[in-house]
PDB file of C-alpha atoms in Angstrom:
ATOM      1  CA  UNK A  25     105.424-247.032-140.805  1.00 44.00           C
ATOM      2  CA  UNK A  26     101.543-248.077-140.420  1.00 50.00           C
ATOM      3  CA  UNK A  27      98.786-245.728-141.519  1.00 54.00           C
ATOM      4  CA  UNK A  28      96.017-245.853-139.145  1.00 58.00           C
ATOM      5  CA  UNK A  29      92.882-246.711-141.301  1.00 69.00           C
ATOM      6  CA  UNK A  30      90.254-243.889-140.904  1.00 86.00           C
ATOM      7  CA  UNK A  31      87.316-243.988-138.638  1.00 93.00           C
ATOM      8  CA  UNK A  32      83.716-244.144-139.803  1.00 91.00           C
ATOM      9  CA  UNK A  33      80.862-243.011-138.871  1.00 95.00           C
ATOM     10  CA  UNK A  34      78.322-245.404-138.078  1.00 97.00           C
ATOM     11  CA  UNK A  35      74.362-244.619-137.489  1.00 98.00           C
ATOM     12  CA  UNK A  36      73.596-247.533-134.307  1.00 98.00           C
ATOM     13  CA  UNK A  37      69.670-248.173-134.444  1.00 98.00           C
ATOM     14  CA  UNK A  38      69.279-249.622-131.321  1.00 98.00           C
ATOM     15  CA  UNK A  39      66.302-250.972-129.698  1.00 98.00           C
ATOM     16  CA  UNK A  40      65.295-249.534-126.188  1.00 98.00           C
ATOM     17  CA  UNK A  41      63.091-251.186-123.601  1.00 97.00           C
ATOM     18  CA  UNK A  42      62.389-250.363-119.779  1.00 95.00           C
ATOM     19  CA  UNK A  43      59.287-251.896-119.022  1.00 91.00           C
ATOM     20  CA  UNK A  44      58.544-249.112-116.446  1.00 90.00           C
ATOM     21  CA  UNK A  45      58.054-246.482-119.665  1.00 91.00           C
ATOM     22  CA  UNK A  46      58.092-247.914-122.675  1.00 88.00           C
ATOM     23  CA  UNK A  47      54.305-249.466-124.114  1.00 89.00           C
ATOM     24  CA  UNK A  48      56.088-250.950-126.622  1.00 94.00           C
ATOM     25  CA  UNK A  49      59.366-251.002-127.308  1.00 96.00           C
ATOM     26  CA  UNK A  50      61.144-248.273-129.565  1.00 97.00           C
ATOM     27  CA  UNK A  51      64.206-247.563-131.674  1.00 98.00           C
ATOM     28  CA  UNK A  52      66.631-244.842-130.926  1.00 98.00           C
ATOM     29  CA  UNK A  53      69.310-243.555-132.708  1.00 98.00           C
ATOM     30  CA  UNK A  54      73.338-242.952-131.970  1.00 98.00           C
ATOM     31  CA  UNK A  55      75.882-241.438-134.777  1.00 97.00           C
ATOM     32  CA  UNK A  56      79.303-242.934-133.105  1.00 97.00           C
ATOM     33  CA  UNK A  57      82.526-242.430-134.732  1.00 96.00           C
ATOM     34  CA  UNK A  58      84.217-245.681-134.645  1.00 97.00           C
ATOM     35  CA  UNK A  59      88.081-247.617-135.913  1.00 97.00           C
ATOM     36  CA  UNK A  60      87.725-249.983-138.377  1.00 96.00           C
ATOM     37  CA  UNK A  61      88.872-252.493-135.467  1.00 97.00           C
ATOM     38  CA  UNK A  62      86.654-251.366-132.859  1.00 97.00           C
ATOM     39  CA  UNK A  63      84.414-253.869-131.809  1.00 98.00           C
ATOM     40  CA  UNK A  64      80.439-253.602-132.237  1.00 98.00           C
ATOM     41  CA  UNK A  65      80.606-254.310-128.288  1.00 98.00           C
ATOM     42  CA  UNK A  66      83.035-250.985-128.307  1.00 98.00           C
ATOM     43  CA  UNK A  67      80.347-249.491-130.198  1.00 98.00           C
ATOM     44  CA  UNK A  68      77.507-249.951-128.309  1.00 98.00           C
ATOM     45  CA  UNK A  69      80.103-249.434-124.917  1.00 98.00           C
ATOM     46  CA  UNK A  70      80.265-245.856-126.555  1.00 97.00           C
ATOM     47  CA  UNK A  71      76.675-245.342-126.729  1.00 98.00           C
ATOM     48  CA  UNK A  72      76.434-246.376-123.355  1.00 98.00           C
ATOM     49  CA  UNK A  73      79.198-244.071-121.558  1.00 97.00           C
ATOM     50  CA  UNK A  74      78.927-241.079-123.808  1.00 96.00           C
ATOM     51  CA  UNK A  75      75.707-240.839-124.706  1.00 97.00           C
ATOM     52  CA  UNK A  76      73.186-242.516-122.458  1.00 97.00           C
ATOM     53  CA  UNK A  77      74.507-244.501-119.503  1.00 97.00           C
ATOM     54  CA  UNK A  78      70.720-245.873-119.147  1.00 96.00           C
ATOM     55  CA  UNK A  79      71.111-248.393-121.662  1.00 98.00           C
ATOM     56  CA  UNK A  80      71.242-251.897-120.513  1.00 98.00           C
ATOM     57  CA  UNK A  81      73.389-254.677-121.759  1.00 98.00           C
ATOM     58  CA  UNK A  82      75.076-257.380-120.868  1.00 98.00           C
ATOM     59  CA  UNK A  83      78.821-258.254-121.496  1.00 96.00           C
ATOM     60  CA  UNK A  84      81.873-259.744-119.454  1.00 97.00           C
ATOM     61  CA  UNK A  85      85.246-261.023-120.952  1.00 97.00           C
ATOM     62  CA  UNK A  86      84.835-259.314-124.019  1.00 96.00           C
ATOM     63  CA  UNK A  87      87.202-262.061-125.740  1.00 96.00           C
ATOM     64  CA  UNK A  88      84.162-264.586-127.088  1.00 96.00           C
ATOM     65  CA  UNK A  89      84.268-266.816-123.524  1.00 96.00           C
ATOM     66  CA  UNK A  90      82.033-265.933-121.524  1.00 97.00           C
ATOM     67  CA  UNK A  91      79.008-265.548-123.993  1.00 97.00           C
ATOM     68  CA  UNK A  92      77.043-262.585-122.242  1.00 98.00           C
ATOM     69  CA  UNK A  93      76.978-260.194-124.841  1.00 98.00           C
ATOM     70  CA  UNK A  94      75.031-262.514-127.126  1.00 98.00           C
ATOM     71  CA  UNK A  95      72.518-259.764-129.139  1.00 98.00           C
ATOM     72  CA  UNK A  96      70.787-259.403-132.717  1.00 98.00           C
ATOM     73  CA  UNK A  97      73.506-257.513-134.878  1.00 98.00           C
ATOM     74  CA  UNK A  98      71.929-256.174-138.092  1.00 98.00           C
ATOM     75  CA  UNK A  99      69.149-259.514-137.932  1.00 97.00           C
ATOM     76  CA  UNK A 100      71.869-262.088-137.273  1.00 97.00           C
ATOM     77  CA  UNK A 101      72.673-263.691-133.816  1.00 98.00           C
ATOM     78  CA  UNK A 102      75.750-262.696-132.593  1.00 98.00           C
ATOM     79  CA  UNK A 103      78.448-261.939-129.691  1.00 98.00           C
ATOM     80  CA  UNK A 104      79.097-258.338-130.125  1.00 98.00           C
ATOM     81  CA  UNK A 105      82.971-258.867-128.757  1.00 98.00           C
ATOM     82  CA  UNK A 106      83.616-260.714-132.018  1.00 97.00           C
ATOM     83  CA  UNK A 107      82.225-258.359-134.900  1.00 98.00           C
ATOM     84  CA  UNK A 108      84.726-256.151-135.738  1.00 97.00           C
ATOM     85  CA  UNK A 109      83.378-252.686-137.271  1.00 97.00           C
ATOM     86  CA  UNK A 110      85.360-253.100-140.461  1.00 96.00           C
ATOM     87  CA  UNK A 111      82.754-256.487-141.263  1.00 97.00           C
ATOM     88  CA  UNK A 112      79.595-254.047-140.712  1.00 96.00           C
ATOM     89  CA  UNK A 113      77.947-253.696-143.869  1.00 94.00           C
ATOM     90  CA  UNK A 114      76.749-250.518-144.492  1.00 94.00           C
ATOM     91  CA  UNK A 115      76.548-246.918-142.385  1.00 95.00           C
ATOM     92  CA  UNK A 116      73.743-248.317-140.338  1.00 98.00           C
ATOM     93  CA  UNK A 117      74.403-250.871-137.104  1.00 98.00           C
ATOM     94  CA  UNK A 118      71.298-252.139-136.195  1.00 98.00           C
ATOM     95  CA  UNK A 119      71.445-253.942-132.440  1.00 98.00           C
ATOM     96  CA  UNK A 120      68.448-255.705-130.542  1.00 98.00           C
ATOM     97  CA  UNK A 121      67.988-258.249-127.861  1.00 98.00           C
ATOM     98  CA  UNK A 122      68.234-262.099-128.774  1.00 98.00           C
ATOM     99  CA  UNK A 123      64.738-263.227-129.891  1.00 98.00           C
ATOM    100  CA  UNK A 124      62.476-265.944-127.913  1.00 97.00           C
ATOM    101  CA  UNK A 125      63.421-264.657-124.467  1.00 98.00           C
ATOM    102  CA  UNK A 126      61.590-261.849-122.395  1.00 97.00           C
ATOM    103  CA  UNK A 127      63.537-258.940-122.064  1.00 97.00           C
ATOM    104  CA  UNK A 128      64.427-257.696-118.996  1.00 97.00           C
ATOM    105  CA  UNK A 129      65.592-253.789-119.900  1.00 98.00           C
ATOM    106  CA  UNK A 130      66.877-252.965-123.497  1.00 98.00           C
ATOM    107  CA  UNK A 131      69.526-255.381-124.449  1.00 98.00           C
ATOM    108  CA  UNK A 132      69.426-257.710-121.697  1.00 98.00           C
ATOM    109  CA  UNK A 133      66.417-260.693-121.476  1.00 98.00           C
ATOM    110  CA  UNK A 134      65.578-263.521-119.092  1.00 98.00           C
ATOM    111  CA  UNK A 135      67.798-266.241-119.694  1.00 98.00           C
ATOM    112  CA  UNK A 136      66.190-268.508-116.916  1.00 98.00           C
ATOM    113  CA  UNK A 137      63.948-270.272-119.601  1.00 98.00           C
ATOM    114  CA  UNK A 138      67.281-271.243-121.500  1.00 98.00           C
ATOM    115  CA  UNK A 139      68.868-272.426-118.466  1.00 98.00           C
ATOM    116  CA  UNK A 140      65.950-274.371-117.667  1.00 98.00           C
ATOM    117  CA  UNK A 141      66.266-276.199-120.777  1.00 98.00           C
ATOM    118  CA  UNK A 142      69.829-276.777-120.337  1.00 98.00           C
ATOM    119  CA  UNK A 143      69.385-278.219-116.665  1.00 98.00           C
ATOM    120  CA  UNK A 144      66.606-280.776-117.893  1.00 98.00           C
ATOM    121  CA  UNK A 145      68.707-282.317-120.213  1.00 98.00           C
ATOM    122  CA  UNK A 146      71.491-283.311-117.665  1.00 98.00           C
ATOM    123  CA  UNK A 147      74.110-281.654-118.870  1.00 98.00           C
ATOM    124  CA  UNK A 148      77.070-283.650-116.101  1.00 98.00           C
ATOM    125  CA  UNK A 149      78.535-286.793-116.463  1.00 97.00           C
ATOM    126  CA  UNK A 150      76.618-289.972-115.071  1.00 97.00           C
ATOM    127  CA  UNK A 151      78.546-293.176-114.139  1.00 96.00           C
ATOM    128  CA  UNK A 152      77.571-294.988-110.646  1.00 94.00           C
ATOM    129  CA  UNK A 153      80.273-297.868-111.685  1.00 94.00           C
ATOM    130  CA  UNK A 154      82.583-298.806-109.344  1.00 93.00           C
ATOM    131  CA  UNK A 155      85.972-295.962-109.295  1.00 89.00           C
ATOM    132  CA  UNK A 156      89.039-297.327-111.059  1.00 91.00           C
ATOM    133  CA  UNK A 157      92.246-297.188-109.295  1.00 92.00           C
ATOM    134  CA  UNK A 158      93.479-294.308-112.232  1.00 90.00           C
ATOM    135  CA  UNK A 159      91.362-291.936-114.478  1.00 90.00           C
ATOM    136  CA  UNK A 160      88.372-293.197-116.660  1.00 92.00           C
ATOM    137  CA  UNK A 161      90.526-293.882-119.806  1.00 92.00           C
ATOM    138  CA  UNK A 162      89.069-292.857-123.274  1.00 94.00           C
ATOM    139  CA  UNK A 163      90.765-293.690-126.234  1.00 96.00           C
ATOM    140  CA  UNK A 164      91.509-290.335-128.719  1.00 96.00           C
ATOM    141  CA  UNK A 165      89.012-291.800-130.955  1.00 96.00           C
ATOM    142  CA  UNK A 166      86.471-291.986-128.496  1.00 96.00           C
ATOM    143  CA  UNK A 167      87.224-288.596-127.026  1.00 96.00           C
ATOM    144  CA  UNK A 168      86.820-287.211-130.667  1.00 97.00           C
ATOM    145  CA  UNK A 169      83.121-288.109-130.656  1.00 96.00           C
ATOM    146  CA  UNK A 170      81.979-285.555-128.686  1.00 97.00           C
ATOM    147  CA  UNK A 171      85.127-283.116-128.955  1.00 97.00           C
ATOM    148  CA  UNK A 172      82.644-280.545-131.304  1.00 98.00           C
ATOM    149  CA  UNK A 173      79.867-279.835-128.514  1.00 98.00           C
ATOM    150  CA  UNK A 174      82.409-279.501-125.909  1.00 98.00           C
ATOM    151  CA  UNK A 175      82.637-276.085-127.364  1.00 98.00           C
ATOM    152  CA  UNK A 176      79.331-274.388-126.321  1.00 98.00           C
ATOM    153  CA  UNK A 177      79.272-271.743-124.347  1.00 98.00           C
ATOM    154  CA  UNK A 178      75.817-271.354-123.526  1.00 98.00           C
ATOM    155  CA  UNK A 179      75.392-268.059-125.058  1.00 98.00           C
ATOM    156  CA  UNK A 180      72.066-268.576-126.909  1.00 98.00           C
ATOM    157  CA  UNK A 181      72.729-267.467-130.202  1.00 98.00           C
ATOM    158  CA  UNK A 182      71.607-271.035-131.645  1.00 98.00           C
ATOM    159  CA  UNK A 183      68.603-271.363-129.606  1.00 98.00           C
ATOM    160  CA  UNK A 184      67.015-267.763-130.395  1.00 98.00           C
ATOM    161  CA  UNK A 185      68.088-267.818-133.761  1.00 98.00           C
ATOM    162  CA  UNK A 186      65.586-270.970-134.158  1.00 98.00           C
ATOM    163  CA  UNK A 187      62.247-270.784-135.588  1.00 97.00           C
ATOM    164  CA  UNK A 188      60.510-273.141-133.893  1.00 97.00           C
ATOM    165  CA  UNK A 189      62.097-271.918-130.685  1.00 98.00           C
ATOM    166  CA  UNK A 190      60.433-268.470-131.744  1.00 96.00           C
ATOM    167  CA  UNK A 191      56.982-270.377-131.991  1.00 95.00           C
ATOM    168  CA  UNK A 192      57.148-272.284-129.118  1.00 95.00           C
ATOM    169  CA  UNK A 193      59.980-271.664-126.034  1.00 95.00           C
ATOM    170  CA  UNK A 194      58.362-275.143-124.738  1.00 97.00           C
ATOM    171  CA  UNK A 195      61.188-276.763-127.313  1.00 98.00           C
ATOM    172  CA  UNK A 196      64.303-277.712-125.605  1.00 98.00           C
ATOM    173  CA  UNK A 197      66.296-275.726-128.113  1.00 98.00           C
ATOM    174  CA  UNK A 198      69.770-276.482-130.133  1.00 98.00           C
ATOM    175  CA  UNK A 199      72.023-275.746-126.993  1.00 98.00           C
ATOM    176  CA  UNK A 200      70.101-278.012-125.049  1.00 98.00           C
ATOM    177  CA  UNK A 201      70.186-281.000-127.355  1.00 98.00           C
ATOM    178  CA  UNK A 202      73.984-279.977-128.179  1.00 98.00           C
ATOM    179  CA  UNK A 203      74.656-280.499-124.395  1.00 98.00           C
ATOM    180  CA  UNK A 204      72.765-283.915-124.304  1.00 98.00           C
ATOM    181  CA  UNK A 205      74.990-284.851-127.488  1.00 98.00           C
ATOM    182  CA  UNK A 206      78.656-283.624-125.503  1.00 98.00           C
ATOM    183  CA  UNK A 207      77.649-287.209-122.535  1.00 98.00           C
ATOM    184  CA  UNK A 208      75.275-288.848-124.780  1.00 98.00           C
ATOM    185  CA  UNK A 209      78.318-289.730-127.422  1.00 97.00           C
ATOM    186  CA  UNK A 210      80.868-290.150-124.474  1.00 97.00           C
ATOM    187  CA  UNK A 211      81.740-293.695-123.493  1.00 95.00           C
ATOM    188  CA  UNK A 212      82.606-293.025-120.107  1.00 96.00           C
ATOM    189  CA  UNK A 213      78.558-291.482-119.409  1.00 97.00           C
ATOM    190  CA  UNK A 214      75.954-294.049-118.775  1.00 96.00           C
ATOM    191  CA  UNK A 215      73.180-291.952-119.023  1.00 97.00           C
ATOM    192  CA  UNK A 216      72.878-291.789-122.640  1.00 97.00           C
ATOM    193  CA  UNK A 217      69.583-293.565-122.540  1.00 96.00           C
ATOM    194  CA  UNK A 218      67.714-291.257-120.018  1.00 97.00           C
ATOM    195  CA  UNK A 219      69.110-288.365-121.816  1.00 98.00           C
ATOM    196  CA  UNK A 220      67.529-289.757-125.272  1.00 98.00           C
ATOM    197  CA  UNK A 221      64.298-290.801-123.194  1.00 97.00           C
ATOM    198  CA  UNK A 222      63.834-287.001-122.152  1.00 98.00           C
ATOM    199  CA  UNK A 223      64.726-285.512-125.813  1.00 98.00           C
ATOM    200  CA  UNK A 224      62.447-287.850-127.239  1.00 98.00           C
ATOM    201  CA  UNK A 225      59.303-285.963-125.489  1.00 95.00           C
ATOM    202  CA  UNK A 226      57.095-283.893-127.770  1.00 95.00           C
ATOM    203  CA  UNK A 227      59.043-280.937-126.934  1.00 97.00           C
ATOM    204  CA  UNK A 228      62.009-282.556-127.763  1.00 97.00           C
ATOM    205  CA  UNK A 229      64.537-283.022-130.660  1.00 98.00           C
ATOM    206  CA  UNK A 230      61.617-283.747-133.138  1.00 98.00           C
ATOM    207  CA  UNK A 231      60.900-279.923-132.999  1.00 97.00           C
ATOM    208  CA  UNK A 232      63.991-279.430-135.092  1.00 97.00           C
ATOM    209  CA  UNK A 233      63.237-278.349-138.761  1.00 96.00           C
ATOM    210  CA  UNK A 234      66.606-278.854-139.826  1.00 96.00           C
ATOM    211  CA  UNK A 235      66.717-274.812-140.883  1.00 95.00           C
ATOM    212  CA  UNK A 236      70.206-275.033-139.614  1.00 97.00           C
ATOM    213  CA  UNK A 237      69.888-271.097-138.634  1.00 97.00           C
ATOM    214  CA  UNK A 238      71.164-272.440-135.028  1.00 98.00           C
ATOM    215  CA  UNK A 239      74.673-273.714-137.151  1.00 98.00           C
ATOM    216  CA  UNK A 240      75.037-270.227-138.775  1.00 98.00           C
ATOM    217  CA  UNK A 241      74.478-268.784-135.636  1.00 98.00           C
ATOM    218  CA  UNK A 242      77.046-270.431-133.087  1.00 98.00           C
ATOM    219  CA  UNK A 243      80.462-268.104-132.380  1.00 98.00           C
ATOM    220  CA  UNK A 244      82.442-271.063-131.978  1.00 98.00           C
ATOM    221  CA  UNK A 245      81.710-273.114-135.347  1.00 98.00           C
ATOM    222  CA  UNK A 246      80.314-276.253-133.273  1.00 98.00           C
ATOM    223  CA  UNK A 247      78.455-278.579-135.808  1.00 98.00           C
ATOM    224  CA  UNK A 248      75.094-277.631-134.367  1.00 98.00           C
ATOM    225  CA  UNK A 249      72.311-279.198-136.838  1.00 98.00           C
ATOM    226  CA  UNK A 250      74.749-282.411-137.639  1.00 97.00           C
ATOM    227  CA  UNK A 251      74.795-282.690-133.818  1.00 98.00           C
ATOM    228  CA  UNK A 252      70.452-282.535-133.549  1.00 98.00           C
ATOM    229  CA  UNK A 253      70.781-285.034-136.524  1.00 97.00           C
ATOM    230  CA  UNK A 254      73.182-287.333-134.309  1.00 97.00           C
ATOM    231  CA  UNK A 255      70.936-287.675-131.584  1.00 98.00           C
ATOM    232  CA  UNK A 256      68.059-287.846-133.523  1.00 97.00           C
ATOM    233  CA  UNK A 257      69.569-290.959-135.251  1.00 96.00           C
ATOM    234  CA  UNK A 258      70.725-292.229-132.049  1.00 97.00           C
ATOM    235  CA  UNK A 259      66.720-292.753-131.004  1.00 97.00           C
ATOM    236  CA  UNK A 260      65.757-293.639-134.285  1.00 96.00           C
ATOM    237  CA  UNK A 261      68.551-296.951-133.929  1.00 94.00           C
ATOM    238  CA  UNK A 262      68.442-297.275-129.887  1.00 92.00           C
ATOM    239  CA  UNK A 263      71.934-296.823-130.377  1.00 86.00           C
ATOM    240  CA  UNK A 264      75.091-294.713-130.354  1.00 84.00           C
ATOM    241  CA  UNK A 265      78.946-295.683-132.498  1.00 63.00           C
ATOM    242  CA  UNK A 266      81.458-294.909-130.419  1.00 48.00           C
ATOM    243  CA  UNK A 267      85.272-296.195-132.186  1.00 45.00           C
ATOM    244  CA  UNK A 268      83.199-297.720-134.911  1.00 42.00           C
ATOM    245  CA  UNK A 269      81.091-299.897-132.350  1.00 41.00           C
ATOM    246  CA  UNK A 270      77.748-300.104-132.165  1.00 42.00           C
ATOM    247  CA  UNK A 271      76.983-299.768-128.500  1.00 47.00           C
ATOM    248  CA  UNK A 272      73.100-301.062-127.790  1.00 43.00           C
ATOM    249  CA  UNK A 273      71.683-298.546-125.489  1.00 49.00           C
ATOM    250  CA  UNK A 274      70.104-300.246-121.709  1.00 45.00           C
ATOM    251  CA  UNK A 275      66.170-300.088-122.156  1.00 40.00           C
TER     252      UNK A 275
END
């Protein structure tokens, strides 16, 4: 027989905007009873439909896909679908919008600048050789490369979680440079060297302080900093490995 664990009470803190009333922004306070396996998305869903169903967020699959519900949980980037309650330290949830983005109403922000980032970089596959008769065949090796960034999600928690995105939202940002890496590194793209041109700019991978906050911050465990550090080398040499080849990038 399974004993259901007991419920706690948690005190959510969470930070309210709506630019047509609030000059600034300010906190407001929730006591929500809450399972040990509720979900800080659950949480905050329980603020919303009990309490006040003004607040604004933003989620969608709820499973750690879709990367909507990206949000500042207790001063660390996360998706709130994948904090469980029973990993909240302390009585006290704490919840605010993603930093370096304007916010739109409460929990949600503008993640056109973001986008915009990710679009310059271009983030598709670029080969104008002739079609082959079957697939464009990659050995496993050569898939491995750039199996890591394949990963993102575009949820932001790497970018805002980046000082020198916070300074300056000029920067391209991890995600961006982690979406140049996923064609850069693959042998079938022959882009690579525009890609590298564009990162290269003074708003480019160079902004990178190496404070690896962008690593601690990704939900799905991609290799963000070693990634910045790949391409980064890759400009430094005019060159990408690829199977243990050194490929000499087209000037």
């Amino acid at each position: 027989m399974s004993i259901a664990a007991a419920t706690r009470t948690l005190k959510v803190r969470i930070k309210r905007y709506d630019p047509e009333l609030d000059q600034p922004p300010r906190w407001e306070e929730y006591d929500i009873e809450a399972d040990p396996l509720d979900r800080v998305l659950d949480v905050i869903q329980n603020v919303k439909w009990l309490h006040d169903d003004s607040l604004g967020l933003r989620r969608s699959c709820a499973h750690g896909v879709c990367g909507s519900d990206a949000m500042r949980i207790n001063g660390v980037n996360a998706l709130a679908c994948k904090i469980l309650v029973k990993n909240v330290r302390g009585d006290t949830l704490t919840v605010e919008p993603i930093l370096g983005l304007p916010v739109i109403k409460d929990l949600i922000v503008d993640m056109k600048p973001f986008f915009d980032h990710y679009k310059a970089v271009m983030p598709y596959l670029v080969n104008d050789d002739p079609p082959p008769t079957t697939e464009r065949i990659q050995t496993p090796e050569e898939r491995a490369r750039f199996d890591d960034t394949t990963k993102c999600i575009l949820c932001a928690c790497c970018t805002t979680a980046c000082p020198p995105f916070w300074g300056d939202q000029k920067y391209v940002g991890p995600a961006a440079i982690v979406n140049a890496h996923r064609f850069i590194f693959d042998s079938r793209d022959r882009g690579a060297a525009e890609r590298l041109d564009i990162l290269n700019d003074a708003e480019g991978v160079w902004r990178c302080r190496t404070v690896f906050n962008c690593t601690s911050a990704c939900p799905r465990d991609i290799k963000v900093t070693q990634a910045i550090q790949e391409v980064k080398r890759a400009l430094l040499t005019g060159s990408v490995h690829t199977d243990d080849a050194l490929h000499i990038l087209e000037s």
